[in-house]
Amino acid sequence: MKVKNCPQCGSLFIDVGFRVCERCLKYENEQFEIVKEYLQKNAGVTVEQISEATGVSRQLILQFIKAGRLSGSITKLAGPQVRCERCDKPILEGRICAQCQSELTEKLRTSSKKDDNDKIPSKVRFLKRRKEEHERGI
Ligand SMILES: [Zn+2]
Ligand SMILES: [Zn+2]
């Protein structure tokens, strides 16, 4: 069993593939619902406006956008609120822009032809998938 420090509150927790501890996860989900609800009623807003109106920290809202969790409400935003981590181009959601994404995919495809998933035990693969689904808000 692997234990790690929660980057949010610093407490120790058992690493089952989530980024933060259970308590912080619950907190983040509550904050996420607040942001989602606000976006359902308001359109053309910036991250600053959402943060001011809901009290949810700017950093956390950006995190939701980068994780792609606000996909359904992304058109409610007043344009791109985040930047591509690779080329700094303004983007609507995610960490990198579509162009960088395809460039990276291409690079990955040409550099390693082997399927890395084959080397990962199925349990780890399952947890990884659960984590990805969670980050996407499924
Ligand atoms: Zn925590
Ligand atoms: Zn880019």
mmCIF file of C-alpha atoms and ligand atoms in Angstrom:
data_model
loop_
_atom_site.group_PDB
_atom_site.id
_atom_site.type_symbol
_atom_site.label_atom_id
_atom_site.label_comp_id
_atom_site.label_asym_id
_atom_site.label_seq_id
_atom_site.Cartn_x
_atom_site.Cartn_y
_atom_site.Cartn_z
ATOM 1 C CA MET A 1 0.000 0.000 0.000
ATOM 2 C CA LYS A 2 1.397 3.355 -1.045
ATOM 3 C CA VAL A 3 0.927 6.432 1.088
ATOM 4 C CA LYS A 4 1.468 9.976 -0.069
ATOM 5 C CA ASN A 5 1.099 13.550 1.070
ATOM 6 C CA CYS A 6 -1.941 15.462 -0.099
ATOM 7 C CA PRO A 7 -0.657 18.427 -2.141
ATOM 8 C CA GLN A 8 -3.687 20.410 -1.001
ATOM 9 C CA CYS A 9 -3.756 20.015 2.785
ATOM 10 C CA GLY A 10 -0.526 18.128 3.470
ATOM 11 C CA SER A 11 -2.102 15.198 5.260
ATOM 12 C CA LEU A 12 -1.061 11.617 4.565
ATOM 13 C CA PHE A 13 -3.405 9.430 2.593
ATOM 14 C CA ILE A 14 -3.449 6.095 0.818
ATOM 15 C CA ASP A 15 -2.665 6.520 -2.841
ATOM 16 C CA VAL A 16 -5.371 4.872 -4.899
ATOM 17 C CA GLY A 17 -4.718 7.056 -7.892
ATOM 18 C CA PHE A 18 -6.366 10.284 -6.840
ATOM 19 C CA ARG A 19 -4.418 13.518 -6.806
ATOM 20 C CA VAL A 20 -5.592 14.687 -3.395
ATOM 21 C CA CYS A 21 -6.877 13.099 -0.168
ATOM 22 C CA GLU A 22 -10.474 12.032 0.326
ATOM 23 C CA ARG A 23 -11.404 15.129 2.316
ATOM 24 C CA CYS A 24 -9.960 17.501 -0.266
ATOM 25 C CA LEU A 25 -11.570 15.488 -3.022
ATOM 26 C CA LYS A 26 -14.948 15.939 -1.372
ATOM 27 C CA TYR A 27 -14.286 19.640 -0.938
ATOM 28 C CA GLU A 28 -13.256 20.007 -4.580
ATOM 29 C CA ASN A 29 -16.367 18.200 -5.742
ATOM 30 C CA GLU A 30 -18.560 20.515 -3.689
ATOM 31 C CA GLN A 31 -16.799 23.543 -5.144
ATOM 32 C CA PHE A 32 -17.144 22.038 -8.593
ATOM 33 C CA GLU A 33 -20.917 21.730 -8.195
ATOM 34 C CA ILE A 34 -21.111 25.374 -7.146
ATOM 35 C CA VAL A 35 -19.176 26.499 -10.227
ATOM 36 C CA LYS A 36 -21.224 24.257 -12.505
ATOM 37 C CA GLU A 37 -24.482 25.573 -11.105
ATOM 38 C CA TYR A 38 -23.318 29.159 -11.488
ATOM 39 C CA LEU A 39 -22.396 28.549 -15.121
ATOM 40 C CA GLN A 40 -25.797 27.045 -15.776
ATOM 41 C CA LYS A 41 -27.404 30.348 -14.801
ATOM 42 C CA ASN A 42 -24.799 32.751 -16.136
ATOM 43 C CA ALA A 43 -23.094 33.145 -19.487
ATOM 44 C CA GLY A 44 -20.224 35.184 -20.844
ATOM 45 C CA VAL A 45 -18.333 35.149 -17.568
ATOM 46 C CA THR A 46 -14.625 35.100 -16.835
ATOM 47 C CA VAL A 47 -12.867 32.997 -14.198
ATOM 48 C CA GLU A 48 -12.510 36.137 -12.063
ATOM 49 C CA GLN A 49 -16.259 36.769 -12.184
ATOM 50 C CA ILE A 50 -17.074 33.172 -11.279
ATOM 51 C CA SER A 51 -14.619 33.307 -8.401
ATOM 52 C CA GLU A 52 -16.068 36.570 -7.108
ATOM 53 C CA ALA A 53 -19.659 35.393 -7.362
ATOM 54 C CA THR A 54 -19.200 31.901 -5.926
ATOM 55 C CA GLY A 55 -16.258 32.322 -3.570
ATOM 56 C CA VAL A 56 -14.505 29.396 -5.233
ATOM 57 C CA SER A 57 -10.817 30.109 -5.674
ATOM 58 C CA ARG A 58 -9.590 31.135 -9.118
ATOM 59 C CA GLN A 59 -6.932 28.452 -8.980
ATOM 60 C CA LEU A 60 -9.504 25.729 -8.411
ATOM 61 C CA ILE A 61 -11.728 26.933 -11.259
ATOM 62 C CA LEU A 62 -8.724 26.932 -13.609
ATOM 63 C CA GLN A 63 -7.946 23.436 -12.408
ATOM 64 C CA PHE A 64 -11.469 22.279 -13.311
ATOM 65 C CA ILE A 65 -11.090 23.796 -16.786
ATOM 66 C CA LYS A 66 -7.699 22.190 -17.291
ATOM 67 C CA ALA A 67 -8.996 18.815 -16.204
ATOM 68 C CA GLY A 68 -11.808 19.205 -18.753
ATOM 69 C CA ARG A 69 -14.453 18.894 -16.056
ATOM 70 C CA LEU A 70 -16.406 21.935 -17.190
ATOM 71 C CA SER A 71 -16.715 20.704 -20.763
ATOM 72 C CA GLY A 72 -20.506 20.953 -20.737
ATOM 73 C CA SER A 73 -20.434 24.580 -19.645
ATOM 74 C CA ILE A 74 -17.286 25.719 -21.409
ATOM 75 C CA THR A 75 -19.217 27.763 -23.985
ATOM 76 C CA LYS A 76 -20.641 29.800 -21.110
ATOM 77 C CA LEU A 77 -17.261 31.309 -20.450
ATOM 78 C CA ALA A 78 -16.288 34.665 -21.919
ATOM 79 C CA GLY A 79 -13.742 33.073 -24.250
ATOM 80 C CA PRO A 80 -10.553 31.136 -23.485
ATOM 81 C CA GLN A 81 -9.561 31.305 -19.814
ATOM 82 C CA VAL A 82 -6.505 29.071 -19.832
ATOM 83 C CA ARG A 83 -3.340 28.849 -21.896
ATOM 84 C CA CYS A 84 -1.676 25.951 -23.638
ATOM 85 C CA GLU A 85 1.105 24.683 -21.371
ATOM 86 C CA ARG A 86 3.285 24.038 -24.394
ATOM 87 C CA CYS A 87 2.880 27.037 -26.722
ATOM 88 C CA ASP A 88 1.005 29.513 -24.473
ATOM 89 C CA LYS A 89 -1.865 29.913 -26.918
ATOM 90 C CA PRO A 90 -5.206 30.769 -25.243
ATOM 91 C CA ILE A 91 -7.432 27.693 -25.112
ATOM 92 C CA LEU A 92 -10.957 26.953 -23.929
ATOM 93 C CA GLU A 93 -10.154 23.902 -21.847
ATOM 94 C CA GLY A 94 -7.562 21.247 -21.143
ATOM 95 C CA ARG A 95 -3.834 21.654 -20.645
ATOM 96 C CA ILE A 96 -2.609 21.941 -24.206
ATOM 97 C CA CYS A 97 -4.104 23.143 -27.493
ATOM 98 C CA ALA A 98 -5.371 20.855 -30.237
ATOM 99 C CA GLN A 99 -2.330 21.509 -32.386
ATOM 100 C CA CYS A 100 0.174 20.620 -29.641
ATOM 101 C CA GLN A 101 -1.965 17.618 -28.792
ATOM 102 C CA SER A 102 -1.691 16.218 -32.298
ATOM 103 C CA GLU A 103 2.010 17.036 -32.467
ATOM 104 C CA LEU A 104 2.614 15.198 -29.199
ATOM 105 C CA THR A 105 0.514 12.243 -30.280
ATOM 106 C CA GLU A 106 2.490 12.067 -33.492
ATOM 107 C CA LYS A 107 5.777 12.204 -31.589
ATOM 108 C CA LEU A 108 4.635 9.493 -29.213
ATOM 109 C CA ARG A 109 3.489 7.304 -32.065
ATOM 110 C CA THR A 110 6.788 7.553 -33.910
ATOM 111 C CA SER A 111 9.077 7.263 -30.887
ATOM 112 C CA SER A 112 7.488 4.198 -29.303
ATOM 113 C CA LYS A 113 5.599 1.750 -31.425
ATOM 114 C CA LYS A 114 5.011 -0.627 -28.533
ATOM 115 C CA ASP A 115 1.843 -0.400 -26.516
ATOM 116 C CA ASP A 116 2.926 0.604 -23.020
ATOM 117 C CA ASN A 117 -0.369 -0.566 -21.560
ATOM 118 C CA ASP A 118 0.759 -4.138 -22.040
ATOM 119 C CA LYS A 119 3.455 -3.670 -19.437
ATOM 120 C CA ILE A 120 1.105 -2.252 -16.807
ATOM 121 C CA PRO A 121 -0.724 -4.775 -14.576
ATOM 122 C CA SER A 122 -4.472 -4.721 -15.137
ATOM 123 C CA LYS A 123 -5.256 -3.473 -11.615
ATOM 124 C CA VAL A 124 -3.061 -0.417 -12.066
ATOM 125 C CA ARG A 125 -4.570 0.126 -15.481
ATOM 126 C CA PHE A 126 -8.028 0.024 -13.945
ATOM 127 C CA LEU A 127 -7.130 2.559 -11.259
ATOM 128 C CA LYS A 128 -5.526 4.779 -13.866
ATOM 129 C CA ARG A 129 -8.679 4.689 -15.910
ATOM 130 C CA ARG A 130 -10.831 5.392 -12.854
ATOM 131 C CA LYS A 131 -8.646 8.386 -12.093
ATOM 132 C CA GLU A 132 -8.940 9.709 -15.617
ATOM 133 C CA GLU A 133 -12.677 9.261 -15.545
ATOM 134 C CA HIS A 134 -12.834 11.014 -12.245
ATOM 135 C CA GLU A 135 -10.815 13.949 -13.533
ATOM 136 C CA ARG A 136 -13.139 14.229 -16.470
ATOM 137 C CA GLY A 137 -16.034 14.228 -14.011
ATOM 138 C CA ILE A 138 -17.630 10.957 -15.046
HETATM 139 ZN ZN ZN B 1 -6.057 16.872 1.484
HETATM 140 ZN ZN ZN B 2 -0.194 24.591 -27.912
#
